[in-house]
XYZ file of C-alpha atoms in Angstrom:
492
model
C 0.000 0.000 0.000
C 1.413 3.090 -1.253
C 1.767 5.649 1.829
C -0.329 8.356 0.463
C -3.121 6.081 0.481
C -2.160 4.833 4.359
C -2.295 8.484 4.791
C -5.758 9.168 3.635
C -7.176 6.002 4.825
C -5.872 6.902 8.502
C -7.426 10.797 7.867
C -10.759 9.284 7.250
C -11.160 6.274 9.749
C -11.017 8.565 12.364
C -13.795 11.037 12.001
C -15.868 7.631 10.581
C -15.602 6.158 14.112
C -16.459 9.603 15.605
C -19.275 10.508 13.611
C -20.844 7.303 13.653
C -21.118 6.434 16.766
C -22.169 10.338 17.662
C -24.821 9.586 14.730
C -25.673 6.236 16.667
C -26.161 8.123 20.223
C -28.234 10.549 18.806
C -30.770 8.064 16.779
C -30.750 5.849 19.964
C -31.424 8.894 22.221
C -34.446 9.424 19.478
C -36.013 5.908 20.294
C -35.571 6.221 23.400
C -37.558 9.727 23.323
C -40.475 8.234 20.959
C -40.793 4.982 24.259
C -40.370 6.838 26.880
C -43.995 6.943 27.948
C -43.737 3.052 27.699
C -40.702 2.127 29.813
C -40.517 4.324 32.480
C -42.008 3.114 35.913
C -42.152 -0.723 35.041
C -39.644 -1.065 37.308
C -36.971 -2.979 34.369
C -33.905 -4.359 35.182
C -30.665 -2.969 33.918
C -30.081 -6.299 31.477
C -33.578 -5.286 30.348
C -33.165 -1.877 29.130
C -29.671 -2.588 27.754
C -30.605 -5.463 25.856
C -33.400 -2.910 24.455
C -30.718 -0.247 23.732
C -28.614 -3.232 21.802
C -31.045 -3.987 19.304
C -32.384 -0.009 19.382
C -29.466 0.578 18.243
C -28.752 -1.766 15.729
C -31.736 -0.995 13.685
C -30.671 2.673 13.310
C -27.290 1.232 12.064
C -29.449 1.909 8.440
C -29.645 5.691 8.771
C -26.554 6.305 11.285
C -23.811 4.856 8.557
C -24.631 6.821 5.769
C -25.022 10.332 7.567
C -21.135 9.130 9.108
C -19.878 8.509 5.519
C -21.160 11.955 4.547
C -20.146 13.669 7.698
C -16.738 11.847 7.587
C -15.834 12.590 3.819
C -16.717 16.204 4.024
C -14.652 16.193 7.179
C -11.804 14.826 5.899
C -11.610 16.323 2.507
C -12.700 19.891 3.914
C -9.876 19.715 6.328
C -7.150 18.646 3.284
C -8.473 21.748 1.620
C -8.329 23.752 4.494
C -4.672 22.812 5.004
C -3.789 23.124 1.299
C -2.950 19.691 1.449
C -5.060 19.115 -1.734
C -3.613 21.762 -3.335
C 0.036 19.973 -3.026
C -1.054 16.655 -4.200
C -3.093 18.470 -7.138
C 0.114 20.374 -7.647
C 2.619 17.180 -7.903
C 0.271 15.396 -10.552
C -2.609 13.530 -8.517
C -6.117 14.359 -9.537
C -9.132 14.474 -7.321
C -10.146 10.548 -8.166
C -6.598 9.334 -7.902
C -6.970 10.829 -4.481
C -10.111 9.540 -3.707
C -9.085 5.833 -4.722
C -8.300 4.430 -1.315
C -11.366 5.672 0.100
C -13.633 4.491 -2.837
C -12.200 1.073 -2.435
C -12.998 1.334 1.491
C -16.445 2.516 0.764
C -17.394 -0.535 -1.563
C -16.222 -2.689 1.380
C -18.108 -0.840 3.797
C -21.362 -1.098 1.417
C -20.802 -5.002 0.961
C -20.694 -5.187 4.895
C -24.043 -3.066 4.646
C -25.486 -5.491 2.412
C -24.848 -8.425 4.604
C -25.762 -6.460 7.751
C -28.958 -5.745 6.358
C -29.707 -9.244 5.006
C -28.499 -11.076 8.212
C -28.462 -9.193 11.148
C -30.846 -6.443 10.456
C -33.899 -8.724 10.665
C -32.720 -10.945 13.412
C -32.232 -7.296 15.577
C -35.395 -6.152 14.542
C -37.305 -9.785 15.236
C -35.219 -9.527 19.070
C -36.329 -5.795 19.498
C -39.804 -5.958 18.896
C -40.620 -8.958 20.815
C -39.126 -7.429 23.361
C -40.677 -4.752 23.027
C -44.030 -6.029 22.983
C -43.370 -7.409 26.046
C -42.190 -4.231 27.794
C -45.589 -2.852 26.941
C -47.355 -5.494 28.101
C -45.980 -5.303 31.433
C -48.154 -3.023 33.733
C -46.016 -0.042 35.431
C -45.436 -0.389 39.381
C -47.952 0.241 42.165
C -48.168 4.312 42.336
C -51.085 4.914 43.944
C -51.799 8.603 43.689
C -53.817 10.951 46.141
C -57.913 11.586 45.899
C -57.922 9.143 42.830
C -59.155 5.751 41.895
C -56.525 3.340 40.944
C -57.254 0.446 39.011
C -53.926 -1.051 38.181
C -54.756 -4.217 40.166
C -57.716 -6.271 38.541
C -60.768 -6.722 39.988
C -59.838 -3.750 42.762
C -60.681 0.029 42.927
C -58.252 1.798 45.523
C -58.508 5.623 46.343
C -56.529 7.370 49.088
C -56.677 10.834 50.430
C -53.267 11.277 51.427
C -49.931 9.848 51.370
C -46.612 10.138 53.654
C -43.750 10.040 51.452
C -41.439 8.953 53.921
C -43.286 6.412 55.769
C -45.108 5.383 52.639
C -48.053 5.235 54.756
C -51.564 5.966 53.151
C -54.573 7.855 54.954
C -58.730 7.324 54.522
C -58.355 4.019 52.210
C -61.558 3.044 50.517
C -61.156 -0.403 48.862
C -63.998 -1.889 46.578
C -63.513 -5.526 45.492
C -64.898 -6.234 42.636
C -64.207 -10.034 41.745
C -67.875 -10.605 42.514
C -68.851 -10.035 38.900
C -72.317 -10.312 38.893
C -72.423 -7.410 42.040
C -68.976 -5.409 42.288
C -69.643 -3.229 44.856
C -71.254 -5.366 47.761
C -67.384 -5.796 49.026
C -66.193 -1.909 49.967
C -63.331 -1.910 52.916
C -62.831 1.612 54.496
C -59.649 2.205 56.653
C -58.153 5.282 58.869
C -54.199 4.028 57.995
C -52.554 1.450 55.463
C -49.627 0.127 54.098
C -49.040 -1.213 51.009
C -45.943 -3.182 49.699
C -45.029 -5.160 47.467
C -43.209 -9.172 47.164
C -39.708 -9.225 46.255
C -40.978 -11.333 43.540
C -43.860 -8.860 42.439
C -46.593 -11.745 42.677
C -48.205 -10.626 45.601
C -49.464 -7.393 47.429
C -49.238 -7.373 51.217
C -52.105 -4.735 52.316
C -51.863 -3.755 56.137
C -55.020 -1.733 57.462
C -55.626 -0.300 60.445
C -58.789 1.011 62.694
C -61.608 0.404 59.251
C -64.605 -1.169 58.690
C -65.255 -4.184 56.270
C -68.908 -4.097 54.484
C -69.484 -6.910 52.463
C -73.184 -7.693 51.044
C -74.185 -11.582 50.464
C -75.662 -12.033 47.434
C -77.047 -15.669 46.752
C -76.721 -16.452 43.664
C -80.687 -17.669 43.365
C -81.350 -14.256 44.560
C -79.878 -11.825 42.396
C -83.083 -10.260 41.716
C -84.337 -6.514 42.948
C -87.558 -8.257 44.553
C -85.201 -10.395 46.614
C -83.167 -7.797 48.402
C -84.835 -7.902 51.593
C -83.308 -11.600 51.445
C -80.010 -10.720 51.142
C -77.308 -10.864 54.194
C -75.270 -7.857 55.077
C -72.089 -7.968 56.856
C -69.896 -5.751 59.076
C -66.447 -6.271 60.367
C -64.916 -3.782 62.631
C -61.016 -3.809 62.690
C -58.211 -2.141 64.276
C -55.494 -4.508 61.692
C -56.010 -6.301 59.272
C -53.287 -7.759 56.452
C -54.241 -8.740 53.326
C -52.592 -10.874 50.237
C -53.495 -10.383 46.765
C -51.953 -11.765 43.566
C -50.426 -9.375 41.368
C -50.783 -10.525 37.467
C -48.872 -8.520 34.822
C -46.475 -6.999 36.740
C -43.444 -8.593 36.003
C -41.672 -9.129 32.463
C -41.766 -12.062 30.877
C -40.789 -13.008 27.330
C -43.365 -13.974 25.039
C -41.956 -16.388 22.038
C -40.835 -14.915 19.305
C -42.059 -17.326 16.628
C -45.385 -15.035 16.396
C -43.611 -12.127 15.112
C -40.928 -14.062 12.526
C -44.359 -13.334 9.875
C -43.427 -9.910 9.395
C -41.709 -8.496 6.533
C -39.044 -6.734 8.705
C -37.909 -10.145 10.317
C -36.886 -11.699 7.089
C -33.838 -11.978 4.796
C -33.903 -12.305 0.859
C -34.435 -15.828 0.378
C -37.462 -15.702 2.889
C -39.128 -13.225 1.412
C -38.496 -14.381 -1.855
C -40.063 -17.525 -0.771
C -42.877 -16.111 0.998
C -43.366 -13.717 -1.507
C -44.297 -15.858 -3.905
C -46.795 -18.060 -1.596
C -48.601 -14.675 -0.901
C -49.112 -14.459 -4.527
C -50.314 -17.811 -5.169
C -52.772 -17.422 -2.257
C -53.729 -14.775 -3.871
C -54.432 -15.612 -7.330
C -56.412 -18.713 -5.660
C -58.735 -16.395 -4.189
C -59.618 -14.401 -7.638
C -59.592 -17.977 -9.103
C -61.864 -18.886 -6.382
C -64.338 -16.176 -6.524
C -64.845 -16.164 -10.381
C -65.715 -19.581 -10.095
C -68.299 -18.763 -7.008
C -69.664 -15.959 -8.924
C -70.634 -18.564 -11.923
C -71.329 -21.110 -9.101
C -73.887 -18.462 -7.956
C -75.380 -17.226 -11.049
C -75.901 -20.968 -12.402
C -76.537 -23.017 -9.562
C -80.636 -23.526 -10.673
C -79.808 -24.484 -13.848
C -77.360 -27.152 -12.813
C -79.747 -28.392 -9.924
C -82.834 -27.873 -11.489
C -82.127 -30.749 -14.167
C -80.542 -34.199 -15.146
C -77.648 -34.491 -17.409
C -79.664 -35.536 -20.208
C -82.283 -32.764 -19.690
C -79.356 -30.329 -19.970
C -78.347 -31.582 -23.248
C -81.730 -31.587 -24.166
C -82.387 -27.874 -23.310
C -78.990 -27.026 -25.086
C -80.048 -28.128 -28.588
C -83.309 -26.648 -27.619
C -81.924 -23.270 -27.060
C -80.502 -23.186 -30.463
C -84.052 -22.880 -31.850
C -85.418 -20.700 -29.055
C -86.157 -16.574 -30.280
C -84.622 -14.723 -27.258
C -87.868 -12.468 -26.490
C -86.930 -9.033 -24.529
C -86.826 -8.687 -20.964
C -89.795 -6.053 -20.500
C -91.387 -8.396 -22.724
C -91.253 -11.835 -20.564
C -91.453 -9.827 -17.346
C -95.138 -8.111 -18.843
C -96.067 -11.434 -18.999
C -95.820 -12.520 -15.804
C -98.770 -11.396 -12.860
C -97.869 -9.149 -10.681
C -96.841 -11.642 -7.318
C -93.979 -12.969 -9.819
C -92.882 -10.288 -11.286
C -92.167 -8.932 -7.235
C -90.970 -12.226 -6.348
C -88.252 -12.352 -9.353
C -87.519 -8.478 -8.696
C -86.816 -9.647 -5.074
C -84.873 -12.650 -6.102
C -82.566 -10.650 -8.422
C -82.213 -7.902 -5.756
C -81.163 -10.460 -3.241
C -78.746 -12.357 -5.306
C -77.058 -9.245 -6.173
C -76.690 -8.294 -2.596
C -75.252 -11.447 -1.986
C -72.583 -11.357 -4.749
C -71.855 -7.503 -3.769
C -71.375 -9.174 -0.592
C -69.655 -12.221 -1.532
C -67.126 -9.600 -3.665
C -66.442 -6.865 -1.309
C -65.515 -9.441 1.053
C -62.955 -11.113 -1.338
C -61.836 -7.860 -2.391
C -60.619 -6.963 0.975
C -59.004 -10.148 1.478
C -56.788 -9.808 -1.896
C -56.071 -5.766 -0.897
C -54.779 -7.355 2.304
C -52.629 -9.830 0.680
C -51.431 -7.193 -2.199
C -50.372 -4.922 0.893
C -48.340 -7.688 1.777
C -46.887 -8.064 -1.322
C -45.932 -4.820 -1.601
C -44.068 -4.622 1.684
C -42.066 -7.692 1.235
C -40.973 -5.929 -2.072
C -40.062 -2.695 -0.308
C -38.471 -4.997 2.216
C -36.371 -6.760 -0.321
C -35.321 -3.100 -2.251
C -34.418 -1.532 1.236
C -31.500 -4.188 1.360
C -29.758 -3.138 -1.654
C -30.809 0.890 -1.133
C -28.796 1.045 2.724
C -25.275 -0.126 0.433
C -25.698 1.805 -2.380
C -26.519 4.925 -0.373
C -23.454 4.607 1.695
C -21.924 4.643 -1.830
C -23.303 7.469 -2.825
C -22.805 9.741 -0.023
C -19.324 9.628 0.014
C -19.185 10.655 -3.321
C -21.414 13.467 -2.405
C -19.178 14.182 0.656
C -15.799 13.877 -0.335
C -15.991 16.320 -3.576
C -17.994 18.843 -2.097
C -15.472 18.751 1.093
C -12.783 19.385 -1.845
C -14.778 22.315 -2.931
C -15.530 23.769 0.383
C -12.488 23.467 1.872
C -13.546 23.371 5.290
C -12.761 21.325 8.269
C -13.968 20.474 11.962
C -17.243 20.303 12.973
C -18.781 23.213 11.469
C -19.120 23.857 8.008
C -19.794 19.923 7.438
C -22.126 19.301 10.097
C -24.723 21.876 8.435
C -24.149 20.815 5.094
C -24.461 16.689 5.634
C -27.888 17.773 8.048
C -29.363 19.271 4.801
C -28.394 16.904 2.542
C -29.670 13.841 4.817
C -32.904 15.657 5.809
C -33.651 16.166 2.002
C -32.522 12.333 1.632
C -34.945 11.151 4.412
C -37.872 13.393 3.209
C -37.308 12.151 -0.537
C -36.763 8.429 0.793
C -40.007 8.673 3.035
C -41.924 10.037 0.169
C -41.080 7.586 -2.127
C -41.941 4.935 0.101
C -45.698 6.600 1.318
C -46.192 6.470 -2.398
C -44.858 2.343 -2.931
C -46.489 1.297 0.133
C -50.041 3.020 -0.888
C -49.461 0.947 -4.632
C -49.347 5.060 -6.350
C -45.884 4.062 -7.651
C -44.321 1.048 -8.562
C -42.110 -0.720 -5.592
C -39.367 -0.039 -6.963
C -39.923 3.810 -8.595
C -40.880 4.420 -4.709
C -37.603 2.614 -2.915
C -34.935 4.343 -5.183
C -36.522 7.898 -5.643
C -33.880 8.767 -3.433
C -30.761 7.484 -4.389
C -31.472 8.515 -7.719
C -31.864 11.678 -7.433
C -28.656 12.048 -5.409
C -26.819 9.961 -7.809
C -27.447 12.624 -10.098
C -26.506 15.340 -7.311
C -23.220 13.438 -6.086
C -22.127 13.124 -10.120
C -22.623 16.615 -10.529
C -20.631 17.718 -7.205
C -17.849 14.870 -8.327
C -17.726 16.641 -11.866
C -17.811 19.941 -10.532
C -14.775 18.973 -8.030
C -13.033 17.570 -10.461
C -12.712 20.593 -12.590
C -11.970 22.919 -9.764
C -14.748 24.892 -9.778
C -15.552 27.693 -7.076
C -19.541 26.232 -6.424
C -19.376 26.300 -3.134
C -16.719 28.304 -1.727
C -17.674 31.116 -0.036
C -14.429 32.880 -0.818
C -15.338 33.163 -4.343
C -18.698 34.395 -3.784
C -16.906 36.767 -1.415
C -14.741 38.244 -3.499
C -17.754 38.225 -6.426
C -20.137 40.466 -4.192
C -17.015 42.792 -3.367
C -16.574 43.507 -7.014
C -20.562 43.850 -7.333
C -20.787 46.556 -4.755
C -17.273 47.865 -5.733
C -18.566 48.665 -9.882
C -21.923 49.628 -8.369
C -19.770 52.440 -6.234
C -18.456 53.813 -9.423
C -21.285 53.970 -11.380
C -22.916 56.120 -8.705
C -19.780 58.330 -7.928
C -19.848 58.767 -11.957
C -23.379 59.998 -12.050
């Protein structure tokens, strides 16, 4: 390896690594911002949320690695500039794509690495973060009982306090209604001066502590559930000055579901599978519009082929070649007036009952197209997270040539735009392939075709040293601007 290009390879790596992994924090700290609501107060373990943070983070891989490769090219092109070290190697013989060589062969290794991140990890990350976080949501946040307000957190019981001592954790005027009596929930109401509550180590059980309430609970029989009977019904009253109860707690700690019933999604798949399942979709689905055609003539022709013998139908066949066809008004005028209702209510049903018989169908094969479609997008977005990585260091490291601007500031504004007006493109294009407006593939590389264009431009524009974007030029442009207008007013 020639040491120019050990040179430029060790100027890029490192502002890579940095901007990456400052691209990573900042999409994680995003996820983490759109769940919040949904994992705080559940009371997780630390192996939880890191495991969630793991996978969190490898599905942003997608968006972080291209906005590094444009962050990191501008960087370290900007700062050659900057230092005139471009100038020198343009000066000794070495064009712009010479220069760029190393980096370009980097890049293709870095978008092959994409490709089989996308294929093979991608989905298994994705299938481990969503189960997971199913089951997150589905665990119920901690006991917080809060003042002067019903809590129902705990099935089948309705707890309300008036006031709370944070330091004791001791609750005032507790009213308890137990409702597991379903057919009467509230014959059981408890009413108590003091409490505590806490909860098992293992989060199965509540341990309730009351002290100085009453207990009313009203016996229902269950033979005597009626309103006449309630002068029949036992009513009971238990004075107290402590009482300690145990009730289960359900919900409220994690388990982990299996994550078989989510491997059906699109997202949880590699190329091969959804290939595969791909094409079973669309079999299903031309059975079904197989299917119904054959239903509809099913429907339509089901007297005929009821109504007589196979010799009878052969029979009326060669008949019907004889037969005048006489006009509808016609045969209908014919008829009294009890048939001709009965046959206009026997056509109106049986069109009901096809309208019916097709809507329903038609759902089903919009709902298996939809699933088409997204297994298509799915298999596009595997080739579109490579090639943009491609593409945005050729977008990066010209227009850092042009610029001529290191650090932090310059390029941080300039790869922002550019991959906002990539993401906005990239989620148009996909509203539009997912909705069936556009073809899958029109939709999925919108995008990275029109920065292809953009990044060829910039390249050629580089490569003939042209001022586009340096602000010196335009400096110096405006100063002889103002400088002519100055003497055309002085001459007047």
């Amino acid at each position: 390896m020639k040491r120019l290009h050990l040179f430029i390879l060790k100027s890029f790596l490192g502002p890579l690594a940095m901007t990456f992994f400052i691209s990573l924090f900042i999409l994680v700290m995003q996820f983490l911002w759109k769940y919040v609501d949904e994992l705080v107060g559940k009371g997780l373990e630390w192996y939880v949320m890191a495991e969630l943070l793991f996978y969190a983070s490898l599905q942003v891989v997608p968006m972080a690695l291209p906005l590094a490769i444009l962050l990191a090219s501008l960087m370290t092109f900007g700062n050659m500039g900057e230092h005139y070290e471009l100038t020198a190697l343009k000066a000794a013989g070495i064009s712009l794509p010479r220069i760029m060589k190393p980096l370009m062969v980097f890049i293709l290794m870095v978008a092959g690495a994409a490709f089989w991140f996308s294929n093979n990890l991608l989905p298994v990350a994705n299938l481990k973060l969503y189960s997971l976080l199913y089951d997150v949501r589905q665990t119920r946040p901690e006991l917080d009982i809060k003042e002067k307000v019903f809590y129902d957190g705990i099935e089948d019981f309705s707890i309300k306090i008036e006031d709370k001592d944070r330091e004791t954790n001791m609750m005032h005027d507790i009213m308890i209604y137990d409702h597991r009596d379903k057919l009467s929930r509230n014959s059981n109401v408890t009413i108590a001066d003091s409490g505590k509550l806490q909860v098992s180590e293992d989060k199965k059980f509540m341990i309730l502590t009351l002290y100085n309430g009453v207990r009313f609970d009203e016996k229902v029989a269950q033979e005597k559930r009626r309103l006449r009977d309630r002068e029949l019904q036992s009513f009971r009253t238990d004075i107290f000055e402590s009482q300690t109860a145990l009730i289960e707690l359900q919900g409220f700690d994690f388990t982990r579901s299996d994550e078989g019933f989510f491997k059906s999604s699109d997202r949880m798949k590699n190329l091969v599978q959804l290939r595969v399942d791909e094409d079973s979709i669309q079999k299903i689905k031309t059975m079904q519009v197989t299917d119904l055609s054959e239903r509809m003539k099913r429907t339509h022709f089901k007297r005929v082929r009821y109504a007589f013998s196979p010799g009878q139908k052969n029979a009326i066949d060669s008949a019907m070649a004889e037969v005048t066809v006489v006009p509808l008004d016609s045969a209908m005028s014919a008829l009294t007036a009890e048939k001709q209702r009965n046959a206009y209510e026997g056509a109106l049903r049986a069109a009901r009952e096809n309208r019916q018989m097709i809507e329903d169908q038609n759902r089903f094969i919009e709902k298996e197209e939809t699933k088409i479609v997204r297994h298509q997008m799915e298999r596009h977005r595997k080739f579109t997270l490579p090639f943009a990585c491609i593409i945005f260091f050729f977008i990066g490291a010209p227009l850092g040539a042009i610029i001529r601007k290191g650090g932090l500031g310059m390029p941080v504004v300039i790869s922002v735009l550019f991959f906002i007006l990539y993401y906005v493109i990239n989620t148009t294009g996909e509203k539009m392939a997912r909705e069936s407006i556009w073809e899958t593939w029109q939709g999925m590389w919108l995008s990275s075709g029109i920065l292809l264009v953009v990044g060829a431009f910039i390249t050629y524009k580089s490569s003939t040293d042209s001022a586009l974007l340096n602000s010196d030029a335009y400096t110096i442009f405006f100063q002889k601007l103002f400088r002519k207008r100055r003497k055309l007013v002085k001459a007047e």
